[in-house]
mmCIF file of C-alpha atoms in Angstrom:
data_model
loop_
_atom_site.group_PDB
_atom_site.id
_atom_site.type_symbol
_atom_site.label_atom_id
_atom_site.label_comp_id
_atom_site.label_asym_id
_atom_site.label_seq_id
_atom_site.Cartn_x
_atom_site.Cartn_y
_atom_site.Cartn_z
ATOM 1 C CA MET A 176 -126.655 81.161 48.632
ATOM 2 C CA THR A 177 -130.080 82.308 49.925
ATOM 3 C CA HIS A 178 -130.217 83.164 53.569
ATOM 4 C CA PHE A 179 -133.632 82.747 55.501
ATOM 5 C CA SER A 180 -134.410 85.384 57.878
ATOM 6 C CA ARG A 181 -135.990 84.321 61.310
ATOM 7 C CA ARG A 182 -139.046 85.974 59.921
ATOM 8 C CA ASP A 183 -139.184 84.020 56.781
ATOM 9 C CA PHE A 184 -138.677 80.678 58.946
ATOM 10 C CA LEU A 185 -141.530 81.622 61.480
ATOM 11 C CA ALA A 186 -143.841 82.471 58.465
ATOM 12 C CA ALA A 187 -143.147 79.488 56.482
ATOM 13 C CA SER A 188 -143.484 77.119 59.757
ATOM 14 C CA ALA A 189 -146.527 78.747 60.726
ATOM 15 C CA ALA A 190 -148.125 78.289 57.454
ATOM 16 C CA ILE A 191 -147.125 74.657 57.389
ATOM 17 C CA THR A 192 -148.037 73.788 60.578
ATOM 18 C CA ALA A 193 -151.509 75.419 59.924
ATOM 19 C CA SER A 194 -152.155 73.546 56.898
ATOM 20 C CA TYR A 195 -151.186 70.095 58.285
ATOM 21 C CA MET A 196 -153.115 70.649 61.484
ATOM 22 C CA ALA A 197 -156.339 71.391 58.935
ATOM 23 C CA SER A 198 -155.375 68.391 56.624
ATOM 24 C CA PRO A 199 -157.517 65.149 57.146
ATOM 25 C CA VAL A 200 -154.005 62.949 57.048
ATOM 26 C CA TYR A 201 -153.191 64.327 60.056
ATOM 27 C CA ALA A 202 -155.742 62.590 62.361
ATOM 28 C CA ASN A 203 -153.861 58.902 62.607
ATOM 29 C CA ASN A 204 -152.554 56.348 64.923
ATOM 30 C CA TYR A 205 -149.061 57.736 64.784
ATOM 31 C CA PRO A 206 -147.236 57.373 67.169
ATOM 32 C CA GLY A 207 -148.169 54.003 68.724
ATOM 33 C CA ARG A 208 -145.101 53.321 70.269
ATOM 34 C CA PRO A 209 -141.954 55.162 71.488
ATOM 35 C CA ILE A 210 -139.839 57.331 68.980
ATOM 36 C CA ARG A 211 -136.309 57.344 68.959
ATOM 37 C CA ILE A 212 -134.092 60.345 68.306
ATOM 38 C CA ILE A 213 -130.882 59.385 67.289
ATOM 39 C CA SER A 214 -128.323 61.937 68.554
ATOM 40 C CA PRO A 215 -124.964 61.168 66.293
ATOM 41 C CA TYR A 216 -122.700 62.640 69.235
ATOM 42 C CA SER A 217 -121.747 61.906 72.596
ATOM 43 C CA PRO A 218 -123.887 63.563 75.332
ATOM 44 C CA GLY A 219 -123.213 67.063 76.492
ATOM 45 C CA GLY A 220 -122.872 68.798 72.904
ATOM 46 C CA GLY A 221 -125.277 71.060 71.163
ATOM 47 C CA ALA A 222 -126.975 68.543 69.160
ATOM 48 C CA ASP A 223 -127.428 66.283 71.898
ATOM 49 C CA MET A 224 -128.795 69.093 74.156
ATOM 50 C CA VAL A 225 -131.174 69.984 71.628
ATOM 51 C CA ALA A 226 -132.301 66.627 71.041
ATOM 52 C CA ARG A 227 -132.847 65.987 74.516
ATOM 53 C CA MET A 228 -134.995 69.197 74.888
ATOM 54 C CA VAL A 229 -137.150 68.395 71.977
ATOM 55 C CA ALA A 230 -137.819 65.079 73.444
ATOM 56 C CA GLN A 231 -138.502 66.164 76.726
ATOM 57 C CA LYS A 232 -141.125 68.648 75.658
ATOM 58 C CA LEU A 233 -142.672 66.337 72.682
ATOM 59 C CA THR A 234 -143.256 63.906 75.769
ATOM 60 C CA GLU A 235 -144.713 66.430 77.965
ATOM 61 C CA THR A 236 -146.829 68.411 75.508
ATOM 62 C CA MET A 237 -147.897 65.824 72.932
ATOM 63 C CA GLY A 238 -148.093 62.807 75.366
ATOM 64 C CA TRP A 239 -145.578 61.007 73.054
ATOM 65 C CA THR A 240 -142.888 58.929 74.301
ATOM 66 C CA VAL A 241 -139.774 60.085 72.938
ATOM 67 C CA ILE A 242 -135.890 58.982 73.825
ATOM 68 C CA VAL A 243 -132.708 59.958 72.714
ATOM 69 C CA GLU A 244 -130.377 57.542 71.935
ATOM 70 C CA ASN A 245 -126.691 58.155 71.457
ATOM 71 C CA LYS A 246 -124.461 56.948 68.216
ATOM 72 C CA PRO A 247 -121.316 58.876 68.249
ATOM 73 C CA GLY A 248 -118.338 58.664 65.883
ATOM 74 C CA ALA A 249 -116.949 59.491 62.617
ATOM 75 C CA ASN A 250 -118.155 63.206 62.738
ATOM 76 C CA SER A 251 -121.762 62.220 63.030
ATOM 77 C CA MET A 252 -121.817 59.592 60.344
ATOM 78 C CA ILE A 253 -122.316 56.392 62.379
ATOM 79 C CA GLY A 254 -125.610 58.032 63.968
ATOM 80 C CA ALA A 255 -126.861 58.965 60.588
ATOM 81 C CA GLY A 256 -126.080 55.922 58.715
ATOM 82 C CA ALA A 257 -128.201 54.103 61.642
ATOM 83 C CA VAL A 258 -130.869 56.463 60.975
ATOM 84 C CA ALA A 259 -130.723 56.026 56.864
ATOM 85 C CA LYS A 260 -130.657 51.927 57.516
ATOM 86 C CA SER A 261 -133.670 52.485 59.826
ATOM 87 C CA ASP A 262 -137.260 51.596 58.667
ATOM 88 C CA ALA A 263 -139.190 54.477 57.197
ATOM 89 C CA ASP A 264 -141.972 54.436 59.488
ATOM 90 C CA GLY A 265 -141.341 57.691 61.989
ATOM 91 C CA TYR A 266 -140.183 55.698 64.782
ATOM 92 C CA THR A 267 -136.527 56.590 64.112
ATOM 93 C CA LEU A 268 -135.346 60.166 63.757
ATOM 94 C CA LEU A 269 -131.986 61.979 63.390
ATOM 95 C CA ILE A 270 -131.077 65.131 65.140
ATOM 96 C CA THR A 271 -128.698 66.457 62.744
ATOM 97 C CA ASP A 272 -126.212 69.826 62.565
ATOM 98 C CA THR A 273 -123.725 71.074 60.163
ATOM 99 C CA ALA A 274 -121.632 68.134 59.864
ATOM 100 C CA HIS A 275 -124.378 66.634 57.741
ATOM 101 C CA ALA A 276 -123.751 69.349 55.026
ATOM 102 C CA THR A 277 -119.930 69.535 55.409
ATOM 103 C CA ASN A 278 -119.236 65.431 55.266
ATOM 104 C CA PRO A 279 -120.147 65.230 51.762
ATOM 105 C CA ALA A 280 -117.606 68.023 50.758
ATOM 106 C CA VAL A 281 -114.644 66.396 52.635
ATOM 107 C CA GLN A 282 -115.329 62.785 53.330
ATOM 108 C CA PRO A 283 -114.499 60.461 50.157
ATOM 109 C CA LYS A 284 -116.283 57.468 51.459
ATOM 110 C CA ILE A 285 -119.826 57.762 53.031
ATOM 111 C CA ALA A 286 -121.693 54.681 53.641
ATOM 112 C CA PHE A 287 -125.112 56.989 52.914
ATOM 113 C CA ASP A 288 -126.269 59.514 50.280
ATOM 114 C CA THR A 289 -126.809 62.561 52.490
ATOM 115 C CA SER A 290 -129.434 63.938 50.321
ATOM 116 C CA LYS A 291 -131.301 60.838 48.990
ATOM 117 C CA ASP A 292 -131.522 58.717 52.033
ATOM 118 C CA PHE A 293 -132.996 61.284 54.217
ATOM 119 C CA VAL A 294 -135.980 63.514 54.117
ATOM 120 C CA PRO A 295 -135.911 66.795 56.203
ATOM 121 C CA ILE A 296 -138.758 67.537 58.650
ATOM 122 C CA THR A 297 -137.561 70.793 60.109
ATOM 123 C CA LEU A 298 -134.804 73.286 61.107
ATOM 124 C CA ILE A 299 -134.505 74.109 64.794
ATOM 125 C CA GLY A 300 -132.033 76.717 65.160
ATOM 126 C CA SER A 301 -128.521 78.064 64.245
ATOM 127 C CA SER A 302 -125.937 79.507 66.254
ATOM 128 C CA PRO A 303 -123.107 81.442 64.260
ATOM 129 C CA GLN A 304 -119.455 80.912 64.159
ATOM 130 C CA LEU A 305 -116.933 83.741 65.597
ATOM 131 C CA LEU A 306 -113.510 84.492 64.939
ATOM 132 C CA VAL A 307 -111.863 85.062 68.080
ATOM 133 C CA ALA A 308 -108.328 85.964 69.050
ATOM 134 C CA ASN A 309 -106.080 86.147 72.093
ATOM 135 C CA PRO A 310 -106.199 89.867 73.818
ATOM 136 C CA SER A 311 -102.477 90.304 72.476
ATOM 137 C CA PHE A 312 -103.515 89.842 68.806
ATOM 138 C CA PRO A 313 -102.612 93.447 67.017
ATOM 139 C CA ALA A 314 -106.028 93.795 65.719
ATOM 140 C CA ASN A 315 -109.464 94.189 67.343
ATOM 141 C CA SER A 316 -111.765 93.146 64.105
ATOM 142 C CA LEU A 317 -111.464 91.317 60.992
ATOM 143 C CA LYS A 318 -111.171 94.792 59.440
ATOM 144 C CA GLU A 319 -108.222 96.080 61.297
ATOM 145 C CA MET A 320 -106.589 92.588 60.771
ATOM 146 C CA LEU A 321 -106.989 92.866 57.161
ATOM 147 C CA ALA A 322 -105.635 96.428 57.183
ATOM 148 C CA LEU A 323 -102.196 95.015 58.902
ATOM 149 C CA PRO A 324 -99.312 94.580 56.740
ATOM 150 C CA ARG A 325 -99.305 91.197 55.349
ATOM 151 C CA ASP A 326 -96.025 90.154 57.003
ATOM 152 C CA ARG A 327 -97.870 90.620 60.328
ATOM 153 C CA VAL A 328 -100.920 88.395 59.521
ATOM 154 C CA ASN A 329 -99.659 85.750 57.081
ATOM 155 C CA GLY A 330 -98.546 82.756 59.022
ATOM 156 C CA SER A 331 -100.853 83.253 61.813
ATOM 157 C CA ALA A 332 -102.439 79.879 63.264
ATOM 158 C CA VAL A 333 -105.989 79.636 63.299
ATOM 159 C CA GLY A 334 -107.354 76.867 65.453
ATOM 160 C CA THR A 335 -110.689 74.893 65.028
ATOM 161 C CA GLY A 336 -112.404 71.653 66.178
ATOM 162 C CA GLY A 337 -111.013 69.584 63.759
ATOM 163 C CA SER A 338 -110.557 69.120 59.811
ATOM 164 C CA GLY A 339 -113.432 69.475 57.551
ATOM 165 C CA SER A 340 -115.413 70.967 60.404
ATOM 166 C CA VAL A 341 -117.497 74.150 59.463
ATOM 167 C CA ALA A 342 -114.859 76.083 61.355
ATOM 168 C CA HIS A 343 -111.956 74.649 59.200
ATOM 169 C CA LEU A 344 -114.056 75.312 55.721
ATOM 170 C CA LEU A 345 -114.534 78.999 56.894
ATOM 171 C CA SER A 346 -111.111 79.429 57.807
ATOM 172 C CA GLU A 347 -110.146 78.261 54.192
ATOM 173 C CA MET A 348 -113.143 80.185 52.746
ATOM 174 C CA LEU A 349 -111.512 83.375 54.307
ATOM 175 C CA LYS A 350 -108.229 82.595 53.105
ATOM 176 C CA LEU A 351 -109.505 82.156 49.464
ATOM 177 C CA LYS A 352 -111.521 85.314 49.538
ATOM 178 C CA SER A 353 -109.245 87.526 51.434
ATOM 179 C CA GLY A 354 -105.702 86.292 50.120
ATOM 180 C CA ILE A 355 -104.284 86.169 53.740
ATOM 181 C CA ASP A 356 -102.422 83.072 54.437
ATOM 182 C CA LEU A 357 -103.693 81.401 57.572
ATOM 183 C CA VAL A 358 -102.529 78.235 59.165
ATOM 184 C CA HIS A 359 -104.924 75.900 59.868
ATOM 185 C CA VAL A 360 -104.317 73.898 63.046
ATOM 186 C CA PRO A 361 -106.912 71.279 63.573
ATOM 187 C CA TYR A 362 -107.765 70.042 67.556
ATOM 188 C CA LYS A 363 -109.896 67.331 68.699
ATOM 189 C CA GLY A 364 -112.634 69.425 69.797
ATOM 190 C CA GLY A 365 -113.120 73.388 69.792
ATOM 191 C CA GLY A 366 -112.609 73.543 73.580
ATOM 192 C CA ALA A 367 -108.976 72.635 73.715
ATOM 193 C CA ALA A 368 -108.375 75.065 70.665
ATOM 194 C CA LEU A 369 -109.895 78.116 72.630
ATOM 195 C CA THR A 370 -108.055 77.158 75.745
ATOM 196 C CA ASP A 371 -104.875 77.209 73.597
ATOM 197 C CA ALA A 372 -105.779 80.605 72.509
ATOM 198 C CA VAL A 373 -106.319 81.869 76.124
ATOM 199 C CA GLY A 374 -102.985 80.550 76.862
ATOM 200 C CA GLY A 375 -101.318 82.005 73.622
ATOM 201 C CA GLN A 376 -100.074 79.028 72.132
ATOM 202 C CA ILE A 377 -102.082 80.081 68.985
ATOM 203 C CA PRO A 378 -103.366 83.460 68.321
ATOM 204 C CA LEU A 379 -106.882 83.092 66.495
ATOM 205 C CA VAL A 380 -109.524 80.377 66.617
ATOM 206 C CA ILE A 381 -113.069 79.902 64.979
ATOM 207 C CA ASN A 382 -115.770 78.080 67.033
ATOM 208 C CA SER A 383 -119.392 78.349 68.025
ATOM 209 C CA MET A 384 -120.737 80.917 69.980
ATOM 210 C CA PRO A 385 -122.102 78.745 72.831
ATOM 211 C CA ALA A 386 -118.433 77.596 73.037
ATOM 212 C CA ALA A 387 -116.599 80.777 72.524
ATOM 213 C CA MET A 388 -118.685 83.398 74.533
ATOM 214 C CA PRO A 389 -117.786 82.344 78.104
ATOM 215 C CA PHE A 390 -114.207 83.288 77.303
ATOM 216 C CA ILE A 391 -115.391 86.528 75.570
ATOM 217 C CA GLU A 392 -117.560 87.323 78.913
ATOM 218 C CA GLN A 393 -114.379 86.842 80.822
ATOM 219 C CA LYS A 394 -112.431 88.766 78.436
ATOM 220 C CA ARG A 395 -109.882 86.023 78.072
ATOM 221 C CA LEU A 396 -110.567 86.320 74.133
ATOM 222 C CA LYS A 397 -112.047 89.035 72.140
ATOM 223 C CA VAL A 398 -113.888 88.694 69.110
ATOM 224 C CA LEU A 399 -112.946 89.866 65.598
ATOM 225 C CA ALA A 400 -115.816 89.054 63.498
ATOM 226 C CA ILE A 401 -119.220 87.072 63.459
ATOM 227 C CA ALA A 402 -119.998 84.712 60.471
ATOM 228 C CA SER A 403 -123.944 85.646 60.777
ATOM 229 C CA PRO A 404 -125.454 87.085 57.662
ATOM 230 C CA ALA A 405 -126.235 90.070 59.768
ATOM 231 C CA ARG A 406 -125.037 91.371 63.010
ATOM 232 C CA SER A 407 -126.222 89.585 65.983
ATOM 233 C CA PRO A 408 -128.238 91.272 68.632
ATOM 234 C CA LYS A 409 -126.077 89.517 71.362
ATOM 235 C CA LEU A 410 -123.090 91.054 69.961
ATOM 236 C CA PRO A 411 -124.433 94.483 68.462
ATOM 237 C CA GLN A 412 -120.670 95.945 68.182
ATOM 238 C CA VAL A 413 -119.218 92.887 66.595
ATOM 239 C CA GLN A 414 -118.753 93.035 62.807
ATOM 240 C CA THR A 415 -119.863 90.216 60.340
ATOM 241 C CA ILE A 416 -117.302 88.585 58.310
ATOM 242 C CA SER A 417 -119.118 89.680 55.310
ATOM 243 C CA GLU A 418 -118.500 93.207 56.083
ATOM 244 C CA SER A 419 -114.890 92.768 55.386
ATOM 245 C CA VAL A 420 -114.928 89.658 53.103
ATOM 246 C CA SER A 421 -118.089 89.303 51.137
ATOM 247 C CA GLY A 422 -120.405 86.139 51.164
ATOM 248 C CA ILE A 423 -118.607 84.467 54.148
ATOM 249 C CA VAL A 424 -121.154 83.097 56.486
ATOM 250 C CA GLY A 425 -121.219 79.712 58.649
ATOM 251 C CA SER A 426 -123.215 78.451 61.615
ATOM 252 C CA ALA A 427 -123.627 75.542 63.841
ATOM 253 C CA TRP A 428 -127.392 74.575 62.873
ATOM 254 C CA TYR A 429 -129.384 71.880 64.089
ATOM 255 C CA GLY A 430 -132.473 70.126 62.389
ATOM 256 C CA VAL A 431 -134.348 66.787 62.396
ATOM 257 C CA LEU A 432 -134.415 64.550 59.553
ATOM 258 C CA ALA A 433 -135.979 61.005 59.035
ATOM 259 C CA PRO A 434 -135.336 57.839 56.575
ATOM 260 C CA ALA A 435 -136.304 58.522 53.128
ATOM 261 C CA LYS A 436 -139.658 57.175 52.090
ATOM 262 C CA THR A 437 -141.325 57.906 55.607
ATOM 263 C CA PRO A 438 -144.820 58.741 55.113
ATOM 264 C CA ALA A 439 -145.779 62.342 54.166
ATOM 265 C CA ASN A 440 -148.600 62.312 57.007
ATOM 266 C CA VAL A 441 -145.888 61.294 59.698
ATOM 267 C CA LEU A 442 -143.670 63.764 58.515
ATOM 268 C CA GLN A 443 -146.222 66.630 59.062
ATOM 269 C CA GLN A 444 -147.318 65.436 62.582
ATOM 270 C CA VAL A 445 -143.697 65.570 63.565
ATOM 271 C CA ASN A 446 -142.939 69.195 61.989
ATOM 272 C CA ALA A 447 -146.125 70.369 63.528
ATOM 273 C CA ALA A 448 -145.461 68.969 67.059
ATOM 274 C CA ILE A 449 -142.085 70.248 67.066
ATOM 275 C CA ALA A 450 -143.231 73.917 65.619
ATOM 276 C CA LYS A 451 -145.381 73.726 68.718
ATOM 277 C CA VAL A 452 -142.612 72.945 71.100
ATOM 278 C CA LEU A 453 -140.297 75.614 69.975
ATOM 279 C CA VAL A 454 -142.702 78.512 70.783
ATOM 280 C CA LEU A 455 -142.881 77.288 74.361
ATOM 281 C CA PRO A 456 -141.474 80.198 76.719
ATOM 282 C CA ASP A 457 -139.034 77.850 78.423
ATOM 283 C CA VAL A 458 -137.894 76.136 75.239
ATOM 284 C CA LYS A 459 -136.943 79.933 73.826
ATOM 285 C CA ALA A 460 -135.202 80.727 77.078
ATOM 286 C CA LYS A 461 -133.229 77.516 76.955
ATOM 287 C CA LEU A 462 -132.233 78.106 73.288
ATOM 288 C CA ALA A 463 -131.243 81.572 73.961
ATOM 289 C CA THR A 464 -129.212 81.053 77.007
ATOM 290 C CA SER A 465 -127.259 78.376 74.853
ATOM 291 C CA TYR A 466 -126.898 81.460 71.978
ATOM 292 C CA ILE A 467 -129.178 79.357 69.365
ATOM 293 C CA ASP A 468 -131.496 81.464 67.577
ATOM 294 C CA PRO A 469 -134.683 79.641 66.821
ATOM 295 C CA LEU A 470 -135.458 79.018 63.177
ATOM 296 C CA PRO A 471 -138.149 76.662 62.701
ATOM 297 C CA ALA A 472 -139.082 75.584 59.098
ATOM 298 C CA GLY A 473 -140.456 72.840 57.653
ATOM 299 C CA PRO A 474 -139.697 70.359 55.108
ATOM 300 C CA GLU A 475 -139.544 72.322 51.888
ATOM 301 C CA ALA A 476 -137.614 75.372 53.560
ATOM 302 C CA PHE A 477 -135.326 73.274 55.439
ATOM 303 C CA SER A 478 -134.552 71.009 52.120
ATOM 304 C CA LYS A 479 -133.664 73.998 50.223
ATOM 305 C CA PHE A 480 -131.394 75.271 52.956
ATOM 306 C CA LEU A 481 -129.888 72.000 53.455
ATOM 307 C CA ASN A 482 -129.132 71.438 49.641
ATOM 308 C CA GLU A 483 -127.628 74.978 49.620
ATOM 309 C CA GLU A 484 -125.544 74.146 52.323
ATOM 310 C CA ILE A 485 -124.194 71.131 51.042
ATOM 311 C CA ALA A 486 -123.300 72.666 47.782
ATOM 312 C CA ARG A 487 -121.757 75.985 49.390
ATOM 313 C CA TRP A 488 -119.146 73.635 51.268
ATOM 314 C CA GLN A 489 -118.892 71.354 48.497
ATOM 315 C CA SER A 490 -117.310 74.505 46.545
ATOM 316 C CA VAL A 491 -115.241 75.494 49.479
ATOM 317 C CA ALA A 492 -113.563 72.057 49.717
ATOM 318 C CA LYS A 493 -112.984 71.729 45.968
ATOM 319 C CA GLN A 494 -111.147 74.832 45.737
ATOM 320 C CA ALA A 495 -109.155 74.581 48.984
ATOM 321 C CA ASN A 496 -108.281 70.842 47.769
ATOM 322 C CA ILE A 497 -109.557 69.586 51.163
ATOM 323 C CA LYS A 498 -109.970 65.711 51.297
ATOM 324 C CA LEU A 499 -110.021 63.616 54.543
ATOM 325 C CA ASP A 500 -108.440 60.255 54.562
#
């Protein structure tokens, strides 16, 4: 899989934005009415926070009227399905996350085509997953964990935010590539898994950086590894999973999609406007405090990234024989 560096994304975004601004199709009467951003989750989560931040800043900086509408359910598929059926006119957009790539891998029936029914506008940012442990766990890193006798590791429970989530697929990827026999324990949300790990009910959890960091900072959990391509400046001492088991990366990423066949000049305007928003100092600060690395990328780069994500998680799900009812 090709991993885009922050420099690559910023360069691509700048080039695309400059090109769009110079294009004669940039000037038109869009938007002539309010734009809806569909958040396919309940209020309060990462995707919803990003949606509301983008909507607010597009309203403030561009003079557009942008509202966020929550359509939660079915691991983002209800909201995504509503956008897939919407008019392709640029007035209904979708804020999406990693579930958009993992759902095709594990869900036997989806009411839309993840690739064909949407067109990417821009990737906004990502936050790597962390492998964390109760402080009593006998290893302080994944490298140490893999060096333990297998009878001390095999059978260890690893909690995630649910079956079919990126954390679940990462745990299966780790099992496949390392040979250790972890027992997946799905929770209805990552917060419950982290709470049980703190209480000692389970030894291990894979969860996103924003959710796990408060427990880490309070020393109620410890980090064994981070699932980013390179070490994070926020946790420079923490090894990546790939340093011990090559090729394992996974993040909670956020991006904006539109219904397929949305006019190209509309996509260009939205991409350019969001690129402008993402360099605002208060937006960068908000993302930083949420442990989200800004990775703006226009339609072409986001499309390539999304296709590779879908293919990667489909491969993992097939190898691990994961299918949800």
